[in-house]
Coordinates of C-alpha atoms in Angstrom, one line a residue:
X1249 CA 29.1 -14.3 -5.7
X1250 CA 28.5 -15.9 -9.1
X1251 CA 31.1 -15.2 -11.8
X1252 CA 29.9 -13.9 -15.2
X1253 CA 30.0 -16.5 -18.0
X1254 CA 32.5 -14.5 -20.0
X1255 CA 34.9 -14.7 -17.1
X1256 CA 34.4 -18.5 -16.8
X1257 CA 35.2 -19.3 -20.4
X1258 CA 39.0 -18.9 -20.1
X1259 CA 39.2 -20.9 -16.9
X1260 CA 37.1 -23.7 -18.3
X1261 CA 39.1 -23.9 -21.5
X1262 CA 42.3 -24.0 -19.6
X1263 CA 41.0 -26.7 -17.4
X1264 CA 39.9 -28.8 -20.4
X1265 CA 43.3 -28.5 -21.9
X1266 CA 44.9 -29.8 -18.7
X1267 CA 42.7 -32.9 -18.5
X1268 CA 39.1 -34.1 -18.8
X1269 CA 39.1 -35.1 -15.1
X1270 CA 40.1 -31.6 -14.0
X1271 CA 37.3 -30.2 -16.2
X1272 CA 34.7 -32.7 -14.7
X1273 CA 35.8 -31.6 -11.2
X1274 CA 35.2 -28.0 -12.2
X1275 CA 31.6 -28.9 -13.3
X1276 CA 31.0 -30.8 -10.1
X1277 CA 31.4 -27.7 -8.1
X1278 CA 28.6 -25.8 -9.8
X1279 CA 25.4 -25.4 -7.8
X1280 CA 23.1 -25.5 -10.8
X1281 CA 22.6 -28.5 -13.2
X1282 CA 25.3 -28.6 -15.8
X1283 CA 26.2 -31.1 -18.5
X1284 CA 29.2 -31.5 -20.9
X1285 CA 28.5 -32.4 -24.5
X1286 CA 30.9 -33.8 -27.1
X1287 CA 30.9 -32.6 -30.7
X1288 CA 28.0 -35.0 -31.6
X1289 CA 25.7 -33.7 -28.9
X1290 CA 26.3 -36.7 -26.6
X1291 CA 26.9 -36.6 -22.9
X1292 CA 30.5 -36.6 -21.7
X1293 CA 29.7 -35.7 -18.1
X1294 CA 27.3 -34.0 -15.7
X1295 CA 27.3 -32.8 -12.1
X1296 CA 25.4 -33.8 -8.9
X1297 CA 22.8 -31.0 -9.4
X1298 CA 21.8 -32.5 -12.8
X1299 CA 21.6 -36.0 -11.3
X1300 CA 19.3 -34.7 -8.5
X1301 CA 17.1 -32.9 -11.0
X1302 CA 16.7 -36.0 -13.2
X1303 CA 16.3 -38.5 -10.3
X1304 CA 17.4 -42.1 -10.3
X1305 CA 15.2 -43.2 -13.1
X1306 CA 17.5 -41.7 -15.7
X1307 CA 21.2 -42.5 -14.9
X1308 CA 23.8 -40.3 -16.6
X1309 CA 26.0 -42.4 -18.8
X1310 CA 28.7 -41.2 -21.1
X1311 CA 27.6 -41.3 -24.7
X1312 CA 23.9 -40.8 -23.9
X1313 CA 22.2 -38.6 -26.6
X1314 CA 21.4 -35.2 -25.2
X1315 CA 17.8 -35.4 -26.4
X1316 CA 17.1 -38.2 -23.9
X1317 CA 17.9 -35.9 -21.0
X1318 CA 15.1 -33.5 -21.9
X1319 CA 11.3 -34.0 -22.1
X1320 CA 9.8 -34.9 -25.5
X1321 CA 8.2 -31.5 -25.9
X1322 CA 11.6 -29.7 -25.6
X1323 CA 13.7 -31.9 -27.9
X1324 CA 12.9 -30.2 -31.2
X1325 CA 13.8 -26.7 -29.8
X1326 CA 16.9 -28.2 -28.2
X1327 CA 18.1 -29.8 -31.5
X1328 CA 17.5 -26.5 -33.5
X1329 CA 19.5 -24.6 -30.9
X1330 CA 22.4 -27.0 -30.9
X1331 CA 22.4 -26.8 -34.8
X1332 CA 22.9 -23.1 -34.6
X1333 CA 19.3 -21.9 -34.3
X1334 CA 17.8 -19.5 -31.7
X1335 CA 18.3 -20.1 -28.0
X1336 CA 15.1 -21.5 -26.5
X1337 CA 13.7 -19.4 -23.6
X1338 CA 13.2 -22.5 -21.5
X1339 CA 13.4 -26.2 -21.6
X1340 CA 12.0 -29.0 -19.6
X1341 CA 14.2 -31.9 -18.3
X1342 CA 13.0 -35.5 -18.5
X1343 CA 10.6 -36.4 -15.8
X1344 CA 12.0 -38.2 -12.7
X1345 CA 9.8 -41.2 -11.7
X1346 CA 6.8 -39.9 -13.6
X1347 CA 6.8 -36.4 -12.0
X1348 CA 6.8 -33.2 -14.0
X1349 CA 10.3 -32.4 -15.2
X1350 CA 12.2 -29.4 -14.0
X1351 CA 11.8 -26.3 -16.2
X1352 CA 15.2 -24.7 -16.8
X1353 CA 16.6 -21.6 -18.4
X1354 CA 19.5 -22.9 -20.7
X1355 CA 22.8 -21.2 -21.4
X1356 CA 25.6 -22.6 -23.5
X1357 CA 29.4 -22.2 -23.3
X1358 CA 31.2 -23.2 -26.4
X1359 CA 34.4 -25.3 -26.0
X1360 CA 37.0 -26.4 -28.5
X1361 CA 36.4 -29.1 -31.1
X1362 CA 32.6 -28.5 -31.2
X1363 CA 32.1 -29.4 -27.5
X1364 CA 29.9 -27.3 -25.2
X1365 CA 28.7 -27.0 -21.6
X1366 CA 25.0 -26.4 -20.9
X1367 CA 24.1 -24.6 -17.7
X1368 CA 20.5 -25.2 -16.7
X1369 CA 19.1 -22.7 -14.2
X1370 CA 15.9 -23.6 -12.4
X1371 CA 13.2 -21.3 -13.9
X1372 CA 10.9 -21.5 -10.8
X1373 CA 12.4 -18.6 -8.8
X1374 CA 12.4 -16.3 -11.8
X1375 CA 8.8 -17.2 -12.7
X1376 CA 7.8 -16.7 -9.1
X1377 CA 9.5 -13.2 -9.1
X1378 CA 7.7 -12.3 -12.4
X1379 CA 4.4 -13.4 -10.9
X1380 CA 5.0 -11.3 -7.8
X1381 CA 5.9 -8.3 -9.9
X1382 CA 2.7 -8.8 -12.0
X1383 CA 0.7 -9.1 -8.8
X1384 CA 2.3 -5.8 -7.5
X1385 CA 1.4 -4.1 -10.8
X1386 CA -2.2 -5.4 -10.6
X1387 CA -2.6 -4.1 -7.0
X1388 CA -1.2 -0.8 -8.0
X1389 CA -3.6 -0.6 -10.9
X1390 CA -6.5 -1.4 -8.6
X1391 CA -5.2 1.3 -6.2
X1392 CA -5.4 3.9 -9.0
X1393 CA -8.9 2.8 -9.9
X1394 CA -9.9 2.9 -6.2
X1395 CA -8.5 6.4 -5.8
X1396 CA -10.4 7.8 -8.7
X1397 CA -13.6 6.2 -7.5
X1398 CA -13.0 7.6 -4.0
X1399 CA -12.5 11.1 -5.4
X1400 CA -15.8 11.2 -7.2
X1401 CA -17.7 9.4 -4.5
X1402 CA -16.4 11.9 -1.9
X1403 CA -17.9 14.8 -3.9
X1404 CA -21.3 13.0 -4.0
X1405 CA -21.2 12.2 -0.2
X1406 CA -20.3 15.8 0.6
X1407 CA -23.4 16.9 -1.2
X1408 CA -25.6 14.3 0.5
X1409 CA -24.2 15.2 4.0
X1410 CA -24.6 18.9 3.3
X1411 CA -28.1 18.6 2.0
X1412 CA -29.2 16.4 4.9
X1413 CA -27.8 19.0 7.3
X1414 CA -29.5 21.9 5.5
X1415 CA -32.8 20.0 5.5
X1416 CA -32.4 19.3 9.3
X1417 CA -31.7 23.0 9.9
X1418 CA -34.9 24.0 8.1
X1419 CA -37.0 21.8 10.3
X1420 CA -36.4 24.1 13.2
X1421 CA -36.1 23.4 16.9
X1422 CA -39.2 21.2 17.1
X1423 CA -39.1 19.0 14.0
X1424 CA -41.4 16.2 13.1
X1425 CA -39.8 13.2 14.9
X1426 CA -40.3 10.8 12.0
X1427 CA -38.8 13.2 9.4
X1428 CA -35.9 14.0 11.7
X1429 CA -35.2 10.3 12.1
X1430 CA -35.2 9.8 8.4
X1431 CA -32.7 12.6 7.9
X1432 CA -30.5 11.2 10.6
X1433 CA -30.5 7.8 8.8
X1434 CA -29.4 9.6 5.6
X1435 CA -26.6 11.4 7.5
X1436 CA -25.4 8.2 9.2
X1437 CA -25.4 6.3 5.9
X1438 CA -23.4 9.1 4.3
X1439 CA -20.9 8.9 7.2
X1440 CA -20.5 5.2 6.8
X1441 CA -19.9 5.7 3.1
X1442 CA -17.3 8.3 4.0
X1443 CA -15.6 5.8 6.2
X1444 CA -15.5 3.3 3.4
X1445 CA -14.0 5.9 1.1
X1446 CA -11.3 6.6 3.6
X1447 CA -10.4 2.9 3.5
X1448 CA -10.3 3.1 -0.3
X1449 CA -7.9 6.1 -0.1
X1450 CA -5.7 4.2 2.3
X1451 CA -5.6 1.3 -0.1
X1452 CA -4.9 3.7 -3.0
X1453 CA -2.0 5.3 -1.0
X1454 CA -3.7 8.7 -1.3
X1455 CA -4.2 9.6 2.4
X1456 CA -2.8 12.7 4.0
X1457 CA -0.2 11.3 6.4
X1458 CA 1.7 13.1 9.2
X1459 CA 4.7 10.9 9.5
X1460 CA 7.1 11.3 12.4
X1461 CA 9.8 9.3 14.2
X1462 CA 8.1 6.7 16.3
X1463 CA 9.8 4.3 18.8
X1464 CA 8.3 1.1 17.5
X1465 CA 8.5 -1.0 20.7
X1466 CA 6.8 1.7 22.7
X1467 CA 4.0 2.1 20.1
X1468 CA 3.5 -1.7 20.0
X1469 CA 3.4 -2.0 23.8
X1470 CA 0.9 0.8 24.1
X1471 CA -1.3 -0.7 21.4
X1472 CA -1.1 -4.1 23.1
X1473 CA -2.8 -2.7 26.2
X1474 CA -5.7 -1.7 24.0
X1475 CA -5.9 -5.0 22.2
X1476 CA -6.0 -7.3 25.2
X1477 CA -9.6 -6.6 26.2
X1478 CA -10.7 -6.7 22.5
X1479 CA -9.1 -10.1 21.8
X1480 CA -10.9 -11.8 24.7
X1481 CA -9.7 -14.3 27.3
X1482 CA -9.4 -17.2 24.8
X1483 CA -6.6 -15.5 22.9
X1484 CA -3.2 -15.0 24.6
X1485 CA -1.3 -11.9 23.5
X1486 CA 2.5 -12.2 23.4
X1487 CA 5.1 -9.5 22.9
X1488 CA 8.5 -10.3 21.5
X1489 CA 10.3 -7.0 21.2
X1490 CA 13.7 -6.2 19.9
X1491 CA 16.2 -3.9 21.6
X1492 CA 14.5 -0.5 22.7
X1493 CA 15.0 2.6 20.7
X1494 CA 14.1 1.1 17.3
X1495 CA 12.6 4.0 15.3
X1496 CA 10.4 4.1 12.2
X1497 CA 9.1 7.0 10.3
X1498 CA 5.3 6.6 10.1
X1499 CA 2.1 8.3 11.0
X1500 CA 1.4 7.1 14.5
X1501 CA -2.4 6.9 14.0
X1502 CA -1.9 4.8 10.9
X1503 CA 0.5 2.4 12.7
X1504 CA -2.2 1.9 15.3
X1505 CA -4.7 1.3 12.5
X1506 CA -2.4 -1.3 11.0
X1507 CA -2.0 -3.2 14.3
X1508 CA -5.7 -3.0 15.1
X1509 CA -6.8 -4.3 11.7
X1510 CA -4.3 -7.2 11.8
X1511 CA -5.2 -8.1 15.4
X1512 CA -8.9 -8.1 14.6
X1513 CA -8.3 -10.2 11.5
X1514 CA -6.3 -12.7 13.6
X1515 CA -9.1 -12.8 16.2
X1516 CA -11.6 -13.8 13.5
X1517 CA -9.1 -16.6 12.5
X1518 CA -9.0 -18.0 16.0
X1519 CA -12.7 -18.5 17.1
X1520 CA -11.7 -21.3 19.5
X1521 CA -8.8 -19.2 20.9
X1522 CA -5.1 -19.3 20.3
X1523 CA -2.0 -17.1 20.5
X1524 CA -1.4 -13.7 18.9
X1525 CA 2.3 -12.6 18.8
X1526 CA 3.5 -9.1 18.1
X1527 CA 7.3 -9.1 17.5
X1528 CA 9.8 -6.5 16.4
X1529 CA 13.3 -7.1 14.8
X1530 CA 15.7 -5.9 12.2
X1531 CA 16.5 -7.3 8.8
X1532 CA 19.4 -6.7 6.3
X1533 CA 18.6 -7.9 2.8
X1534 CA 21.6 -8.1 0.5
X1535 CA 19.3 -8.9 -2.5
X1536 CA 15.6 -8.7 -3.2
X1537 CA 13.5 -11.3 -1.2
X1538 CA 10.6 -13.0 -3.0
X1539 CA 7.5 -12.5 -1.0
X1540 CA 3.7 -12.3 -1.3
X1541 CA 2.2 -10.0 -2.6
X1542 CA 5.4 -8.4 -4.0
X1543 CA 9.2 -8.8 -3.7
X1544 CA 11.0 -6.9 -0.9
X1545 CA 13.9 -4.8 -2.2
X1546 CA 17.4 -5.1 -0.7
X1547 CA 18.1 -2.8 2.2
X1548 CA 18.0 -2.3 5.9
X1549 CA 14.6 -2.8 7.4
X1550 CA 12.9 -2.6 10.7
X1551 CA 10.4 -5.4 11.0
X1552 CA 7.0 -5.6 12.7
X1553 CA 5.7 -9.1 12.8
X1554 CA 2.1 -10.3 13.6
X1555 CA 1.7 -14.1 14.0
X1556 CA -1.4 -16.1 14.9
X1557 CA -2.2 -19.7 15.5
X1558 CA -5.5 -19.6 13.6
X1559 CA -7.0 -21.5 10.8
X1560 CA -4.6 -20.1 8.2
X1561 CA -5.4 -18.9 4.7
X1562 CA -6.1 -21.4 1.9
X1563 CA -3.5 -21.2 -0.8
X1564 CA -6.1 -20.6 -3.5
X1565 CA -7.2 -17.3 -1.9
X1566 CA -3.9 -16.1 -0.5
X1567 CA -3.0 -14.1 -3.6
X1568 CA -6.3 -12.1 -3.3
X1569 CA -6.3 -11.1 0.3
X1570 CA -5.1 -7.6 -0.4
X1571 CA -7.7 -6.9 -3.0
X1572 CA -10.3 -4.2 -2.0
X1573 CA -13.6 -5.7 -0.9
X1574 CA -12.3 -9.3 -1.0
X1575 CA -13.3 -11.2 2.1
X1576 CA -13.4 -14.9 2.9
X1577 CA -15.8 -14.3 5.8
X1578 CA -18.8 -12.3 4.5
X1579 CA -21.0 -13.9 7.1
X1580 CA -19.1 -12.0 9.8
X1581 CA -20.0 -8.6 8.4
X1582 CA -16.6 -7.5 7.1
X1583 CA -16.2 -5.1 4.2
X1584 CA -13.1 -6.8 2.8
X1585 CA -11.1 -3.6 3.2
X1586 CA -9.0 -4.5 6.3
X1587 CA -6.0 -6.0 4.7
X1588 CA -6.3 -3.8 1.6
X1589 CA -6.1 -0.8 4.0
X1590 CA -3.1 -2.2 5.8
X1591 CA -1.3 -2.8 2.5
X1592 CA -2.0 0.8 1.3
X1593 CA -0.8 2.3 4.6
X1594 CA 2.4 0.3 4.6
X1595 CA 3.3 1.0 1.0
X1596 CA 2.5 4.7 1.3
X1597 CA 4.8 4.8 4.4
X1598 CA 7.6 3.5 2.2
X1599 CA 7.4 -0.1 3.5
X1600 CA 6.5 -3.6 2.3
X1601 CA 4.4 -6.4 3.6
X1602 CA 5.0 -10.1 3.3
X1603 CA 2.5 -12.8 4.2
X1604 CA 3.0 -16.5 4.9
X1605 CA 0.2 -18.9 5.8
X1606 CA -0.7 -22.6 5.9
X1607 CA -4.1 -24.0 6.6
X1608 CA -4.3 -25.3 10.1
X1609 CA -0.9 -23.7 11.1
X1610 CA -1.7 -20.0 11.3
X1611 CA -0.6 -16.9 9.5
X1612 CA 2.6 -14.8 9.7
X1613 CA 2.5 -11.2 8.5
X1614 CA 5.7 -9.2 8.3
X1615 CA 5.8 -5.4 7.9
X1616 CA 9.1 -4.0 6.8
X1617 CA 9.7 -0.3 7.2
X1618 CA 12.9 1.6 6.2
X1619 CA 15.3 1.6 9.1
X1620 CA 16.3 5.0 10.6
X1621 CA 18.8 5.7 13.3
X1622 CA 17.9 9.3 14.0
X1623 CA 16.9 10.2 17.5
X1624 CA 13.2 10.5 18.3
X1625 CA 11.9 14.0 18.4
X1626 CA 9.6 13.3 21.4
X1627 CA 7.4 10.7 23.0
X1628 CA 5.2 8.7 20.7
X1629 CA 1.6 9.8 20.2
X1630 CA -0.8 7.7 22.2
X1631 CA -3.1 5.3 20.3
X1632 CA -6.4 6.8 19.3
X1633 CA -9.3 5.9 21.5
X1634 CA -11.3 4.6 18.5
X1635 CA -9.6 3.2 15.4
X1636 CA -11.2 2.2 12.1
X1637 CA -11.1 -1.5 11.3
X1638 CA -12.5 -3.7 8.6
X1639 CA -15.6 -4.1 10.7
X1640 CA -16.0 -0.6 11.8
X1641 CA -18.2 0.4 8.9
X1642 CA -20.9 -1.9 10.2
X1643 CA -21.3 0.2 13.3
X1644 CA -23.7 3.2 13.4
X1645 CA -22.0 6.5 13.1
X1646 CA -22.1 8.8 16.1
X1647 CA -24.2 11.9 15.8
X1648 CA -22.4 14.9 14.6
X1649 CA -22.8 18.4 16.2
X1650 CA -25.7 20.4 14.8
X1651 CA -24.2 22.7 12.2
X1652 CA -26.1 25.6 13.8
X1653 CA -23.9 25.0 16.9
X1654 CA -20.6 24.7 14.8
X1655 CA -17.7 26.8 16.0
X1656 CA -18.1 30.3 14.6
X1657 CA -15.3 32.4 13.1
X1658 CA -14.7 35.8 14.5
X1659 CA -13.8 37.9 11.5
X1660 CA -12.7 41.5 12.0
X1661 CA -12.1 44.1 9.3
X1662 CA -10.4 42.9 6.1
X1663 CA -11.0 41.2 2.8
X1664 CA -13.5 38.4 1.8
X1665 CA -13.1 34.7 1.9
X1666 CA -12.5 33.3 -1.6
X1667 CA -14.2 29.9 -2.1
X1668 CA -13.3 27.8 -5.2
X1669 CA -15.2 24.6 -5.9
X1670 CA -16.2 23.2 -9.3
X1671 CA -19.1 21.0 -8.0
X1672 CA -22.0 23.4 -8.1
X1673 CA -24.2 21.8 -5.4
X1674 CA -21.2 21.5 -3.1
X1675 CA -20.1 25.1 -3.8
X1676 CA -23.6 26.4 -2.9
X1677 CA -23.7 24.4 0.3
X1678 CA -20.3 25.6 1.4
X1679 CA -21.1 29.2 0.6
X1680 CA -24.3 29.1 2.6
X1681 CA -22.4 27.5 5.5
X1682 CA -19.7 30.1 5.6
X1683 CA -22.0 33.0 5.2
X1684 CA -24.1 31.8 8.1
X1685 CA -20.8 31.6 10.1
X1686 CA -20.3 35.3 9.4
X1687 CA -17.8 35.3 6.5
X1688 CA -18.2 37.5 3.4
X1689 CA -17.7 35.0 0.6
X1690 CA -16.7 35.3 -3.1
X1691 CA -17.4 32.0 -4.9
X1692 CA -15.8 30.7 -8.1
X1693 CA -16.0 27.5 -10.1
X1694 CA -12.3 27.3 -11.2
X1695 CA -8.9 28.9 -10.8
X1696 CA -9.4 31.3 -13.7
X1697 CA -12.6 32.8 -12.2
X1698 CA -11.0 32.9 -8.8
X1699 CA -8.0 35.0 -10.0
X1700 CA -10.4 37.4 -11.7
X1701 CA -12.4 37.8 -8.4
X1702 CA -9.1 38.2 -6.4
X1703 CA -7.9 40.9 -8.8
X1704 CA -11.0 43.0 -8.0
X1705 CA -11.2 42.2 -4.3
X1706 CA -8.0 40.7 -2.7
X1707 CA -9.1 37.8 -0.4
X1708 CA -8.0 37.5 3.2
X1709 CA -8.4 33.6 3.2
X1710 CA -8.7 31.0 0.4
X1711 CA -10.8 27.8 0.6
X1712 CA -10.1 25.8 -2.6
X1713 CA -10.7 22.3 -4.0
X1714 CA -7.5 20.6 -4.9
X1715 CA -8.6 19.0 -8.2
X1716 CA -10.3 21.4 -10.6
X1717 CA -10.9 21.7 -14.4
X1718 CA -8.5 23.8 -16.4
X1719 CA -4.7 24.2 -16.3
X1720 CA -4.5 25.3 -12.7
X1721 CA -5.3 23.1 -9.7
X1722 CA -5.9 24.3 -6.1
X1723 CA -2.2 24.3 -4.9
X1724 CA -1.2 26.2 -8.1
X1725 CA -3.9 28.7 -7.4
X1726 CA -2.7 29.1 -3.8
X1727 CA 0.8 29.8 -5.1
X1728 CA -0.4 32.4 -7.5
X1729 CA -2.4 34.2 -4.9
X1730 CA 0.5 34.0 -2.4
X1731 CA 2.7 35.7 -4.9
X1732 CA 0.5 38.7 -4.3
X1733 CA 0.0 38.1 -0.5
X1734 CA 2.6 35.7 1.0
X1735 CA 0.7 35.6 4.3
X1736 CA -2.6 34.4 2.7
X1737 CA -4.1 31.6 4.8
X1738 CA -5.2 28.6 2.5
X1739 CA -7.5 25.7 3.2
X1740 CA -7.3 23.0 0.6
X1741 CA -10.2 20.6 0.3
X1742 CA -10.2 17.3 -1.6
X1743 CA -11.6 13.8 -1.8
X1744 CA -8.0 12.6 -1.8
X1745 CA -4.5 13.9 -1.1
X1746 CA -1.8 14.2 -3.8
X1747 CA 1.8 14.6 -2.7
X1748 CA 1.6 18.4 -3.3
X1749 CA -1.0 18.6 -0.5
X1750 CA 1.1 16.5 1.9
X1751 CA 4.2 18.6 1.4
X1752 CA 2.2 21.7 2.1
X1753 CA 0.9 20.6 5.5
X1754 CA 4.2 21.8 7.1
X1755 CA 3.1 25.4 6.3
X1756 CA 1.5 27.1 9.2
X1757 CA -0.8 29.1 6.9
X1758 CA -2.0 26.0 5.0
X1759 CA -4.5 23.4 6.1
X1760 CA -6.1 20.4 4.5
X1761 CA -9.8 19.3 4.9
X1762 CA -10.8 15.9 3.6
X1763 CA -14.1 15.4 1.8
X1764 CA -16.7 14.6 2.7
X1765 CA -17.0 17.2 5.5
X1766 CA -19.8 18.5 7.6
X1767 CA -20.8 22.1 8.1
X1768 CA -19.3 22.0 11.6
X1769 CA -16.0 20.7 10.2
X1770 CA -15.8 23.3 7.5
X1771 CA -16.4 26.3 9.8
X1772 CA -14.1 24.9 12.5
X1773 CA -11.3 24.4 9.9
X1774 CA -11.7 27.9 8.6
X1775 CA -11.8 29.4 12.1
X1776 CA -8.7 27.5 13.2
X1777 CA -6.8 28.6 10.1
X1778 CA -7.7 32.2 10.6
X1779 CA -6.8 32.0 14.2
X1780 CA -3.4 30.4 13.6
X1781 CA -2.5 32.6 10.6
X1782 CA -3.9 35.8 12.2
X1783 CA -6.2 36.4 9.3
X1784 CA -8.9 39.0 9.3
X1785 CA -11.8 38.5 6.9
X1786 CA -14.2 41.3 7.1
X1787 CA -17.0 42.1 9.4
X1788 CA -19.8 39.6 10.0
X1789 CA -22.7 40.0 7.7
X1790 CA -26.1 40.5 9.2

């Protein structure tokens, strides 16, 4: 461990009093470049690290003026500093054999009789760390922008989906085939847009996650069985798994999504075939580790590694691979959201991602998740049969059930359903859908109006948007109404999921429905909530 400068001064001064040779021996043991100056700013000695930085073209000789050891552009600042002026933030050493000189961060230790020691720390690691932190801030800012766009876009898509379903319902049982086909194209386009928005939310770290303890080796092995037929015969899939029982806390479906996206990305990088390796291990970092796109903090990590032998990533585009909509293979139909989605999922799960790649040598992606030693609560969830990838949005959406055949609620005697949504077209569509399903509905545009309606007619179930104008959002409205009726079932609806929604998902009487939703999804969510919570919401209206 490095000793602070203030603790080195007494030792160095004592060593200098004993003999110059002892002092020079002390300098020689320093790992960073160091030089010893006399009172006239001439060289008295230096260490091996300084000689290595300068190269053989500039031998260190006693009596050499200090200015000759530094590049011409740094000499004026150096002389001002040695004369009592401000410490320069950085200096450049003289160039070895015509190469750019090393940029260093200078520190000075004063010695008796006007002498001094200059310690010269390589600035490159600190500059790299600063660049990584700036890149992390930039990605976070992009995530905030993506989340805001996704929220507004989800409201628009909800209206488009609802209006298309309403129009299809009005066509009756024997619609004009051409008109029905046009409406189906509208619906499918809206569904593809919804899938893209879900990827934006993943990148922005605003998904609703259901994390649980997952045995990592088991999850990777099960996912590997799904990947083998997708990779094709030309790509060999290799598993290198650490000791069994390694646990991570993550949403199992999102872990599958991460593996699927990374595997499909690797497949595209190996068109002639190759090897894809999935490996698990542990890592103990005693200090932050520089990485791309951001430094990895010190700590105990469980590591999931994905390696391929593909073409590699050119260094000029490597810093951009986690940007949303950035793709180096537009001709292959990708949306550019695959790695952005992976980055968002990993960060929202408390982990970090690190990428290393060289053209022609393949790519290595490490995912570091916080290590946990707690016992698993049960067997891991099996991988989903169909997982979204970067290319999934190019595929046509499957037909949704006709809203007329959506699951119907079975309300008995009781209060009305209170619907709160500030988007007027969406509120009208949801109200019509719920009334057709047999629910008596009170509709409000904000929390204040909802509280006024609830005071006159206490609701038996609340369906509310999360983000609303005014001082009270959906979760706050739910808490206010539950102060009057603690058993009130609540369905929160939103285009994205703040942490208050995620925390509430553990409540048996609280559910979350992501926008955009179909009429069938809305009625099914309400019916399920009423069934679980034992709600009764009035008699069906005729």
